[in-house]
mmCIF file of C-alpha atoms and ligand atoms in Angstrom:
data_model
loop_
_atom_site.group_PDB
_atom_site.id
_atom_site.type_symbol
_atom_site.label_atom_id
_atom_site.label_comp_id
_atom_site.label_asym_id
_atom_site.label_seq_id
_atom_site.Cartn_x
_atom_site.Cartn_y
_atom_site.Cartn_z
ATOM 1 C CA UNK T 1 -59.277 -74.692 12.686
ATOM 2 C CA UNK T 2 -61.901 -73.589 10.171
ATOM 3 C CA UNK T 3 -65.729 -73.420 11.209
ATOM 4 C CA UNK T 4 -68.506 -71.660 9.510
ATOM 5 C CA UNK T 5 -72.098 -72.208 7.511
ATOM 6 C CA UNK T 6 -72.143 -74.268 4.651
ATOM 7 C CA UNK T 7 -70.839 -72.480 1.562
ATOM 8 C CA UNK T 8 -68.346 -70.313 3.356
ATOM 9 C CA UNK T 9 -65.213 -71.821 1.743
ATOM 10 C CA UNK T 10 -63.948 -73.911 4.344
ATOM 11 C CA UNK T 11 -62.732 -76.622 2.330
ATOM 12 C CA UNK T 12 -61.201 -74.773 -0.789
ATOM 13 C CA UNK T 13 -59.472 -72.172 2.114
ATOM 14 C CA UNK T 14 -58.555 -75.235 3.922
ATOM 15 C CA UNK T 15 -56.888 -77.040 0.709
ATOM 16 C CA UNK T 16 -54.917 -73.744 0.040
ATOM 17 C CA UNK T 17 -53.473 -73.528 3.644
ATOM 18 C CA UNK T 18 -52.669 -76.895 3.971
ATOM 19 C CA UNK T 19 -50.767 -76.593 0.541
ATOM 20 C CA UNK T 20 -49.363 -73.303 1.220
ATOM 21 C CA UNK T 21 -48.115 -74.391 4.785
ATOM 22 C CA UNK T 22 -47.123 -77.713 4.183
ATOM 23 C CA UNK T 23 -49.279 -79.041 6.961
ATOM 24 C CA UNK T 24 -51.680 -81.943 7.194
ATOM 25 C CA UNK T 25 -55.062 -81.471 6.547
ATOM 26 C CA UNK T 26 -57.963 -82.965 8.478
ATOM 27 C CA UNK T 27 -61.842 -82.342 6.882
ATOM 28 C CA UNK T 28 -64.320 -84.141 9.367
ATOM 29 C CA UNK T 29 -66.379 -84.708 6.512
ATOM 30 C CA UNK T 30 -63.987 -86.556 4.800
ATOM 31 C CA UNK T 31 -63.038 -88.495 7.913
ATOM 32 C CA UNK T 32 -66.605 -89.611 8.546
ATOM 33 C CA UNK T 33 -67.227 -90.677 4.961
ATOM 34 C CA UNK T 34 -64.133 -92.894 5.030
ATOM 35 C CA UNK T 35 -64.857 -94.307 8.445
ATOM 36 C CA UNK T 36 -67.811 -95.034 7.396
ATOM 37 C CA UNK T 37 -67.343 -95.926 3.844
ATOM 38 C CA UNK T 38 -70.189 -93.878 2.889
ATOM 39 C CA UNK T 39 -71.034 -90.634 1.189
ATOM 40 C CA UNK T 40 -72.320 -87.593 3.258
ATOM 41 C CA UNK T 41 -75.812 -87.853 1.615
ATOM 42 C CA UNK T 42 -75.842 -91.849 2.210
ATOM 43 C CA UNK T 43 -74.929 -91.122 6.023
ATOM 44 C CA UNK T 44 -77.615 -88.560 6.268
ATOM 45 C CA UNK T 45 -80.214 -90.749 4.795
ATOM 46 C CA UNK T 46 -79.565 -92.979 7.790
ATOM 47 C CA UNK T 47 -80.658 -90.046 10.137
ATOM 48 C CA UNK T 48 -78.857 -86.785 11.048
ATOM 49 C CA UNK T 49 -78.138 -88.088 14.771
ATOM 50 C CA UNK T 50 -75.808 -90.890 12.879
ATOM 51 C CA UNK T 51 -73.870 -88.480 11.091
ATOM 52 C CA UNK T 52 -73.585 -86.053 14.364
ATOM 53 C CA UNK T 53 -72.166 -88.815 16.291
ATOM 54 C CA UNK T 54 -69.591 -89.926 13.453
ATOM 55 C CA UNK T 55 -68.668 -86.174 12.902
ATOM 56 C CA UNK T 56 -67.837 -85.725 17.075
ATOM 57 C CA UNK T 57 -66.079 -89.078 16.702
ATOM 58 C CA UNK T 58 -64.181 -87.823 13.690
ATOM 59 C CA UNK T 59 -63.292 -84.846 15.468
ATOM 60 C CA UNK T 60 -62.083 -86.431 18.710
ATOM 61 C CA UNK T 61 -59.774 -88.742 16.531
ATOM 62 C CA UNK T 62 -57.909 -85.776 15.388
ATOM 63 C CA UNK T 63 -54.653 -85.595 17.230
ATOM 64 C CA UNK T 64 -53.615 -82.002 18.522
ATOM 65 C CA UNK T 65 -49.963 -82.456 18.718
ATOM 66 C CA UNK T 66 -48.678 -81.084 15.350
ATOM 67 C CA UNK T 67 -49.694 -78.050 13.425
ATOM 68 C CA UNK T 68 -52.403 -78.829 11.241
ATOM 69 C CA UNK T 69 -55.314 -77.207 9.055
ATOM 70 C CA UNK T 70 -58.592 -78.605 10.402
ATOM 71 C CA UNK T 71 -61.761 -78.080 8.385
ATOM 72 C CA UNK T 72 -64.992 -79.099 9.779
ATOM 73 C CA UNK T 73 -68.696 -79.282 8.884
ATOM 74 C CA UNK T 74 -71.330 -76.501 8.978
ATOM 75 C CA UNK T 75 -72.869 -77.905 12.229
ATOM 76 C CA UNK T 76 -69.779 -78.733 14.340
ATOM 77 C CA UNK T 77 -70.856 -76.083 16.397
ATOM 78 C CA UNK T 78 -74.288 -77.812 17.321
ATOM 79 C CA UNK T 79 -72.722 -79.975 20.125
ATOM 80 C CA UNK T 80 -70.618 -78.147 22.765
ATOM 81 C CA UNK T 81 -68.706 -81.373 23.533
ATOM 82 C CA UNK T 82 -67.157 -80.516 19.849
ATOM 83 C CA UNK T 83 -66.692 -76.560 20.559
ATOM 84 C CA UNK T 84 -64.727 -77.849 23.751
ATOM 85 C CA UNK T 85 -62.492 -80.377 21.515
ATOM 86 C CA UNK T 86 -61.858 -77.475 18.542
ATOM 87 C CA UNK T 87 -60.471 -75.073 21.666
ATOM 88 C CA UNK T 88 -58.411 -78.002 22.748
ATOM 89 C CA UNK T 89 -57.011 -78.269 19.370
ATOM 90 C CA UNK T 90 -56.282 -74.794 18.493
ATOM 91 C CA UNK T 91 -57.495 -71.440 17.004
ATOM 92 C CA UNK T 92 -61.035 -71.327 15.912
ATOM 93 C CA UNK T 93 -61.650 -69.379 12.689
ATOM 94 C CA UNK T 94 -65.127 -68.718 11.753
ATOM 95 C CA UNK T 95 -65.046 -67.685 8.024
ATOM 96 C CA UNK T 96 -68.097 -65.450 7.940
ATOM 97 C CA UNK T 97 -70.169 -64.538 4.645
ATOM 98 C CA UNK T 98 -73.493 -62.462 4.565
ATOM 99 C CA UNK T 99 -76.720 -64.371 4.030
ATOM 100 C CA UNK T 100 -77.001 -63.174 0.794
ATOM 101 C CA UNK T 101 -73.973 -64.135 -0.272
ATOM 102 C CA UNK T 102 -74.149 -67.622 1.272
ATOM 103 C CA UNK T 103 -77.550 -68.372 -0.464
ATOM 104 C CA UNK T 104 -75.973 -67.449 -3.873
ATOM 105 C CA UNK T 105 -72.881 -69.627 -3.147
ATOM 106 C CA UNK T 106 -75.109 -72.629 -2.102
ATOM 107 C CA UNK T 107 -77.284 -72.389 -5.313
ATOM 108 C CA UNK T 108 -74.525 -73.207 -7.231
ATOM 109 C CA UNK T 109 -72.757 -75.405 -5.036
ATOM 110 C CA UNK T 110 -72.753 -79.155 -4.333
ATOM 111 C CA UNK T 111 -75.291 -80.999 -3.220
ATOM 112 C CA UNK T 112 -75.999 -80.931 0.527
ATOM 113 C CA UNK T 113 -78.579 -83.257 2.090
ATOM 114 C CA UNK T 114 -79.464 -80.403 4.865
ATOM 115 C CA UNK T 115 -80.840 -78.424 1.893
ATOM 116 C CA UNK T 116 -82.573 -80.984 0.098
ATOM 117 C CA UNK T 117 -86.019 -79.736 1.232
ATOM 118 C CA UNK T 118 -89.080 -77.782 -0.559
ATOM 119 C CA UNK T 119 -87.731 -74.122 -0.030
ATOM 120 C CA UNK T 120 -84.002 -74.356 0.355
ATOM 121 C CA UNK T 121 -83.416 -70.746 0.307
ATOM 122 C CA UNK T 122 -85.882 -70.483 3.924
ATOM 123 C CA UNK T 123 -84.323 -73.684 5.098
ATOM 124 C CA UNK T 124 -80.912 -71.673 4.738
ATOM 125 C CA UNK T 125 -82.026 -68.670 6.152
ATOM 126 C CA UNK T 126 -83.534 -70.797 9.292
ATOM 127 C CA UNK T 127 -80.163 -72.623 9.436
ATOM 128 C CA UNK T 128 -78.354 -69.240 9.123
ATOM 129 C CA UNK T 129 -80.632 -67.610 12.134
ATOM 130 C CA UNK T 130 -80.238 -70.382 14.392
ATOM 131 C CA UNK T 131 -76.313 -71.202 13.884
ATOM 132 C CA UNK T 132 -75.124 -67.472 13.850
ATOM 133 C CA UNK T 133 -74.589 -66.904 17.582
ATOM 134 C CA UNK T 134 -72.961 -70.512 17.808
ATOM 135 C CA UNK T 135 -70.251 -69.751 15.527
ATOM 136 C CA UNK T 136 -69.816 -66.238 17.113
ATOM 137 C CA UNK T 137 -69.269 -68.077 20.380
ATOM 138 C CA UNK T 138 -66.913 -70.773 19.122
ATOM 139 C CA UNK T 139 -64.658 -68.223 17.354
ATOM 140 C CA UNK T 140 -61.352 -67.023 18.459
ATOM 141 C CA UNK T 141 -61.136 -64.991 15.317
ATOM 142 C CA UNK T 142 -63.687 -64.139 12.733
ATOM 143 C CA UNK T 143 -62.915 -63.064 8.967
ATOM 144 C CA UNK T 144 -65.652 -61.831 6.866
ATOM 145 C CA UNK T 145 -65.018 -63.502 3.385
ATOM 146 C CA UNK T 146 -68.006 -62.072 1.300
ATOM 147 C CA UNK T 147 -66.036 -60.072 -1.091
ATOM 148 C CA UNK T 148 -62.842 -62.273 -0.919
ATOM 149 C CA UNK T 149 -61.307 -65.040 -2.903
ATOM 150 C CA UNK T 150 -60.453 -68.032 -1.189
ATOM 151 C CA UNK T 151 -56.676 -67.115 -1.644
ATOM 152 C CA UNK T 152 -57.476 -63.855 0.173
ATOM 153 C CA UNK T 153 -59.026 -65.542 2.964
ATOM 154 C CA UNK T 154 -56.238 -67.976 3.240
ATOM 155 C CA UNK T 155 -53.506 -65.178 3.274
ATOM 156 C CA UNK T 156 -55.615 -63.455 5.996
ATOM 157 C CA UNK T 157 -55.541 -66.192 8.101
ATOM 158 C CA UNK T 158 -51.743 -66.337 7.653
ATOM 159 C CA UNK T 159 -51.644 -62.763 8.548
ATOM 160 C CA UNK T 160 -53.819 -62.710 11.581
ATOM 161 C CA UNK T 161 -51.880 -65.970 13.101
ATOM 162 C CA UNK T 162 -48.498 -64.276 11.704
ATOM 163 C CA UNK T 163 -47.281 -67.654 10.160
ATOM 164 C CA UNK T 164 -45.372 -67.462 7.206
ATOM 165 C CA UNK T 165 -44.489 -69.804 4.187
HETATM 166 C C1 S3P B 1 -73.603 -79.337 7.113
HETATM 167 C C2 S3P B 1 -72.443 -79.364 6.720
HETATM 168 C C3 S3P B 1 -71.717 -79.799 5.644
HETATM 169 C C4 S3P B 1 -71.799 -81.345 5.977
HETATM 170 C C5 S3P B 1 -73.172 -81.983 6.425
HETATM 171 C C6 S3P B 1 -73.821 -81.060 7.341
HETATM 172 C C7 S3P B 1 -74.176 -78.817 8.399
HETATM 173 O O1 S3P B 1 -70.567 -79.609 5.536
HETATM 174 O O2 S3P B 1 -70.973 -81.484 7.283
HETATM 175 O O3 S3P B 1 -73.917 -82.191 5.173
HETATM 176 O O4 S3P B 1 -74.942 -79.136 9.206
HETATM 177 O O5 S3P B 1 -74.009 -77.359 8.159
HETATM 178 P P1 S3P B 1 -70.028 -78.263 4.791
HETATM 179 O O6 S3P B 1 -70.195 -77.016 5.838
HETATM 180 O O7 S3P B 1 -68.747 -78.318 4.215
HETATM 181 O O8 S3P B 1 -71.242 -77.935 3.525
#
């Protein structure tokens, strides 16, 4: 299970891991968008709370019996019930990156409704400060991805979990 701030590489690393291990991949953002047949920005336009409810329901819907790669949205750690569910599902891996690296990656990344503000850099800084401790608390394992490629991060995860393919 991959957690971490927007832009830390969860989606790309999750895809690589799932491909290499031939494990199914579940992505809570994708599950939410599919369930509601709306894009993430469209769901946010209905209110963040609406998105958070759907996100928790998506996480609950993932069965924990078979090995799988689970990718979560950056805000999954905001609800303690989600964190409990993550631990039921398996090892929680935090893809860390420094604030400066995240700022840089997010400036050229995909559109994110939470960062659609007058000053996205200040929004990132505020969310980063708010959430850092939540990721730290939720994580079984942390990997600093700041200077790593997605492939290196995937390899580091396999190494840490002692999974070969
Ligand atoms: C969010 C992160 C996004 C997505 C939504 C909210 C957040 O996912 O779930 O826009 O609260 O950090 P990524 O972390 O994949 O960008």
